[in-house]
Tab-separated table of C-alpha atoms in Angstrom:
chain	number	residue	atom	x	y	z
S	115	MET	CA	0.864	4.801	17.502
S	116	LEU	CA	0.676	1.650	15.360
S	117	GLU	CA	3.510	-0.759	14.607
S	118	ILE	CA	3.324	-3.868	12.445
S	119	LYS	CA	6.290	-6.192	12.944
S	120	ASN	CA	7.206	-8.960	10.510
S	121	LEU	CA	3.570	-9.789	9.752
S	122	ASN	CA	2.817	-12.975	7.823
S	123	VAL	CA	-0.678	-13.918	6.661
S	124	HIS	CA	-1.779	-17.019	4.752
S	125	PHE	CA	-4.985	-17.992	2.953
S	126	GLY	CA	-4.497	-21.735	2.856
S	127	VAL	CA	-1.278	-22.281	0.890
S	128	ILE	CA	-1.259	-18.702	-0.419
S	129	HIS	CA	1.275	-16.514	1.393
S	130	ALA	CA	-0.604	-13.184	1.226
S	131	LEU	CA	1.604	-11.017	3.495
S	132	LYS	CA	5.298	-11.839	3.607
S	133	GLY	CA	6.884	-10.452	6.734
S	134	ILE	CA	5.788	-6.842	6.326
S	135	SER	CA	6.700	-4.126	8.829
S	136	ILE	CA	4.899	-0.761	8.955
S	137	THR	CA	4.769	2.121	11.420
S	138	VAL	CA	2.138	4.838	11.762
S	139	ASN	CA	2.944	7.756	14.052
S	140	GLU	CA	0.310	9.735	15.933
S	141	GLY	CA	-1.194	12.486	13.790
S	142	GLU	CA	0.014	11.108	10.471
S	143	ILE	CA	-1.689	10.110	7.262
S	144	VAL	CA	0.160	7.013	6.035
S	145	THR	CA	-0.859	5.426	2.748
S	146	LEU	CA	-0.348	1.993	1.228
S	147	ILE	CA	-0.285	1.913	-2.560
S	148	GLY	CA	0.130	-1.001	-4.938
S	149	ALA	CA	-1.591	-3.030	-7.621
S	150	ASN	CA	-4.683	-5.167	-7.046
S	151	GLY	CA	-3.724	-8.298	-5.133
S	152	ALA	CA	-0.665	-6.707	-3.520
S	153	GLY	CA	-1.998	-7.335	0.002
S	154	LYS	CA	-3.225	-3.880	0.965
S	155	THR	CA	-6.749	-4.885	2.000
S	156	THR	CA	-5.423	-7.966	3.803
S	157	THR	CA	-3.121	-5.663	5.785
S	158	LEU	CA	-6.039	-3.529	6.984
S	159	ARG	CA	-8.220	-6.557	7.740
S	160	THR	CA	-5.418	-8.047	9.837
S	161	ILE	CA	-4.874	-4.787	11.735
S	162	SER	CA	-8.587	-4.525	12.550
S	163	GLY	CA	-8.766	-8.166	13.648
S	164	LEU	CA	-10.873	-9.564	10.802
S	165	LYS	CA	-8.011	-11.813	9.645
S	166	LYS	CA	-5.682	-13.708	11.956
S	167	PRO	CA	-1.970	-13.534	11.091
S	168	THR	CA	0.194	-16.625	10.813
S	169	SER	CA	2.998	-14.851	12.659
S	170	GLY	CA	4.229	-11.387	13.556
S	171	GLU	CA	3.018	-8.661	15.915
S	172	ILE	CA	0.567	-5.768	15.871
S	173	LEU	CA	1.323	-3.106	18.484
S	174	LEU	CA	-0.949	-0.196	19.401
S	175	GLU	CA	0.957	2.420	21.386
S	176	GLY	CA	3.422	-0.302	22.370
S	177	GLU	CA	0.768	-2.786	23.530
S	178	ASP	CA	0.623	-6.130	21.713
S	179	ILE	CA	-2.910	-6.517	20.320
S	180	THR	CA	-2.183	-9.401	17.923
S	181	ASP	CA	-4.584	-11.728	19.735
S	182	VAL	CA	-7.192	-9.114	20.700
S	183	SER	CA	-10.645	-9.638	19.123
S	184	ALA	CA	-11.931	-7.305	16.422
S	185	GLN	CA	-14.620	-5.800	18.665
S	186	ASN	CA	-12.107	-5.085	21.409
S	187	ARG	CA	-9.800	-3.394	18.914
S	188	VAL	CA	-12.656	-0.955	18.296
S	189	ARG	CA	-12.739	-0.329	22.068
S	190	LEU	CA	-8.979	0.368	21.938
S	191	GLY	CA	-9.447	2.965	19.199
S	192	ILE	CA	-9.099	1.219	15.826
S	193	SER	CA	-11.917	1.867	13.369
S	194	HIS	CA	-12.085	0.338	9.870
S	195	VAL	CA	-13.934	1.700	6.829
S	196	PRO	CA	-13.988	-1.360	4.560
S	197	GLU	CA	-13.711	-1.485	0.793
S	198	GLY	CA	-17.175	-1.176	-0.742
S	199	ARG	CA	-18.541	1.004	2.123
S	200	ARG	CA	-20.669	-1.781	3.717
S	201	VAL	CA	-23.363	0.510	5.084
S	202	PHE	CA	-26.524	-1.097	6.479
S	203	PRO	CA	-28.873	-0.458	3.521
S	204	GLY	CA	-32.175	-1.088	5.340
S	205	MET	CA	-31.327	1.282	8.176
S	206	THR	CA	-31.511	5.072	8.117
S	207	VAL	CA	-28.481	7.340	7.957
S	208	LEU	CA	-28.917	8.177	11.647
S	209	GLU	CA	-29.238	4.507	12.613
S	210	ASN	CA	-26.032	3.712	10.716
S	211	LEU	CA	-24.216	6.478	12.580
S	212	GLU	CA	-25.610	5.253	15.903
S	213	MET	CA	-24.271	1.776	15.100
S	214	GLY	CA	-20.807	3.325	14.894
S	215	ALA	CA	-21.214	4.413	18.529
S	216	TYR	CA	-22.619	1.040	19.639
S	217	LEU	CA	-19.872	0.397	22.220
S	218	ARG	CA	-20.026	3.875	23.733
S	219	LYS	CA	-21.890	4.762	26.935
S	220	ASP	CA	-21.046	8.505	27.053
S	221	LYS	CA	-24.309	9.862	25.622
S	222	ALA	CA	-23.431	13.545	25.859
S	223	GLU	CA	-20.064	13.090	24.122
S	224	THR	CA	-21.659	10.795	21.529
S	225	ALA	CA	-24.180	13.532	20.713
S	226	LYS	CA	-21.302	15.994	20.260
S	227	ASP	CA	-19.577	13.590	17.886
S	228	LEU	CA	-22.793	13.182	15.903
S	229	GLU	CA	-22.894	16.948	15.433
S	230	MET	CA	-19.220	16.877	14.392
S	231	VAL	CA	-20.015	14.240	11.745
S	232	TYR	CA	-22.921	16.352	10.475
S	233	GLU	CA	-20.586	19.359	10.234
S	234	LEU	CA	-18.105	17.295	8.209
S	235	PHE	CA	-20.876	15.827	6.038
S	236	PRO	CA	-23.834	18.241	5.845
S	237	VAL	CA	-25.605	15.945	3.372
S	238	LEU	CA	-25.879	13.296	6.110
S	239	SER	CA	-27.651	15.771	8.362
S	240	ASP	CA	-30.088	16.573	5.558
S	241	ARG	CA	-30.748	12.860	4.953
S	242	GLN	CA	-30.572	11.424	8.454
S	243	LYS	CA	-34.021	9.782	8.129
S	244	GLN	CA	-33.318	8.399	4.639
S	245	LEU	CA	-32.495	4.700	4.151
S	246	ALA	CA	-28.770	4.259	3.587
S	247	GLY	CA	-29.348	1.953	0.629
S	248	THR	CA	-30.972	4.802	-1.308
S	249	LEU	CA	-27.948	7.125	-1.045
S	250	SER	CA	-25.550	7.700	-3.928
S	251	GLY	CA	-22.139	6.025	-3.890
S	252	GLY	CA	-20.435	9.186	-2.678
S	253	GLU	CA	-22.994	9.709	0.063
S	254	GLN	CA	-22.610	6.101	1.194
S	255	GLN	CA	-18.837	6.613	1.391
S	256	MET	CA	-19.366	9.690	3.551
S	257	LEU	CA	-21.730	7.679	5.738
S	258	ALA	CA	-19.204	4.848	6.098
S	259	ILE	CA	-16.520	7.317	7.207
S	260	GLY	CA	-18.947	9.102	9.526
S	261	ARG	CA	-20.033	5.801	11.087
S	262	ALA	CA	-16.380	4.930	11.763
S	263	LEU	CA	-15.761	8.339	13.344
S	264	MET	CA	-18.664	7.775	15.741
S	265	SER	CA	-16.538	5.252	17.647
S	266	ARG	CA	-14.105	8.150	18.300
S	267	PRO	CA	-11.104	6.251	16.859
S	268	ARG	CA	-7.488	7.019	17.586
S	269	ILE	CA	-6.575	5.523	14.219
S	270	LEU	CA	-8.862	5.279	11.187
S	271	LEU	CA	-8.270	2.546	8.581
S	272	LEU	CA	-9.634	3.559	5.164
S	273	ASP	CA	-9.833	0.989	2.361
S	274	GLU	CA	-10.263	2.422	-1.159
S	275	PRO	CA	-12.466	5.396	-0.202
S	276	SER	CA	-12.470	6.813	-3.747
S	277	MET	CA	-13.438	3.575	-5.506
S	278	GLY	CA	-16.214	4.047	-8.074
S	279	LEU	CA	-16.663	7.762	-7.421
S	280	ALA	CA	-16.778	10.596	-9.963
S	281	PRO	CA	-13.641	12.820	-10.081
S	282	LEU	CA	-15.286	15.744	-8.274
S	283	LEU	CA	-16.414	13.456	-5.458
S	284	VAL	CA	-12.937	11.904	-5.263
S	285	GLN	CA	-11.484	15.353	-4.561
S	286	GLU	CA	-14.153	15.953	-1.931
S	287	ILE	CA	-13.434	12.641	-0.178
S	288	PHE	CA	-9.701	13.401	-0.046
S	289	ASN	CA	-10.399	16.870	1.367
S	290	ILE	CA	-12.528	15.207	4.046
S	291	ILE	CA	-9.704	12.759	4.901
S	292	LYS	CA	-7.363	15.726	5.357
S	293	ASN	CA	-9.936	17.474	7.566
S	294	VAL	CA	-10.428	14.352	9.701
S	295	ASN	CA	-6.663	14.130	10.153
S	296	GLU	CA	-6.300	17.818	10.981
S	297	VAL	CA	-8.803	17.542	13.838
S	298	GLY	CA	-6.692	14.832	15.449
S	299	THR	CA	-7.395	11.406	13.918
S	300	THR	CA	-4.463	9.343	12.675
S	301	VAL	CA	-5.162	7.721	9.286
S	302	LEU	CA	-3.888	4.600	7.533
S	303	LEU	CA	-5.136	4.798	3.952
S	304	VAL	CA	-5.267	2.131	1.243
S	305	GLU	CA	-5.946	3.723	-2.124
S	306	GLN	CA	-5.736	2.862	-5.844
S	307	ASN	CA	-5.543	6.548	-6.765
S	308	ALA	CA	-1.849	6.760	-5.950
S	309	MET	CA	-1.442	10.368	-7.089
S	310	MET	CA	-4.144	11.698	-4.754
S	311	ALA	CA	-3.075	9.466	-1.880
S	312	LEU	CA	0.584	10.515	-2.050
S	313	GLN	CA	-0.370	14.179	-2.235
S	314	ILE	CA	-2.044	14.071	1.188
S	315	ALA	CA	0.157	11.428	2.870
S	316	HIS	CA	2.902	12.272	5.328
S	317	ARG	CA	4.506	8.904	4.581
S	318	ALA	CA	3.794	6.010	2.245
S	319	TYR	CA	4.612	2.378	1.569
S	320	VAL	CA	4.519	0.591	-1.783
S	321	MET	CA	3.328	-3.026	-1.686
S	322	GLU	CA	3.959	-5.691	-4.324
S	323	THR	CA	2.783	-9.307	-3.995
S	324	GLY	CA	2.601	-9.215	-0.202
S	325	SER	CA	5.860	-7.360	0.445
S	326	ILE	CA	6.875	-3.767	1.148
S	327	VAL	CA	9.207	-2.776	-1.701
S	328	LEU	CA	9.544	0.971	-1.143
S	329	SER	CA	8.814	3.561	1.528
S	330	GLY	CA	9.333	7.250	2.117
S	331	SER	CA	7.478	10.522	2.465
S	332	GLY	CA	4.529	11.136	0.179
S	333	ALA	CA	6.531	13.824	-1.630
S	334	GLU	CA	9.525	11.502	-2.105
S	335	LEU	CA	7.413	8.757	-3.641
S	336	LEU	CA	5.670	11.253	-5.935
S	337	ARG	CA	9.130	12.061	-7.307
S	338	SER	CA	10.242	8.429	-7.529
S	339	GLU	CA	10.752	7.242	-11.107
S	340	GLN	CA	9.843	3.694	-10.035
S	341	VAL	CA	6.528	4.892	-8.608
S	342	LYS	CA	5.826	7.159	-11.568
S	343	LYS	CA	6.255	4.322	-14.036
S	344	ALA	CA	4.295	1.766	-12.051
S	345	TYR	CA	1.454	3.802	-10.523
S	346	LEU	CA	1.325	7.373	-11.813
S	347	GLY	CA	1.354	6.817	-15.572
S	348	GLY	CA	4.774	8.464	-15.877
């Protein structure tokens, strides 16, 4: 579904992504793990069109979208849940979810998707008239994911969904990611909690200082001594 070919990204003189290549097949959960500053967030921002690459290609189902604008990538089926949630704090839960469907004109199908989001996140249904800025961190994360799902994405980019959450909520968020995937959404996940990410991932890539240094199935990387020592406390 998604192919990144020899992608290079610079911030001034800083070479942030150094010729990385990644594939995400339809129906998969693929995760990127690595230390802070490895380039994981930059990778997602470049895929969603928020950062322009210096060189390389981004292909969605074989179509080159490297020069397509961020808003048109949403139209093509790429939805991005950014690090830090970025909900609209002065708007209600419902208004935030409606913003996720801003580009859609199919009102009946949009209403069905809203009900689907409420089934995934019952707390959002209970609090649909509440201002998003008054929600807890976990509830805001659920809202950010729900808002992204309202665009009916073919591929969902998730950046650090467990950041700052209590352990019980972390487990809940990962269960939700699995559920979203099982109902047909492909997921590319960036996550500091390498153990949890690898447990749910079909495949994974390890990033270090802007390069891919290791790849394999989630199970293979969980067994890797290199990964254990660097990321799993082994």
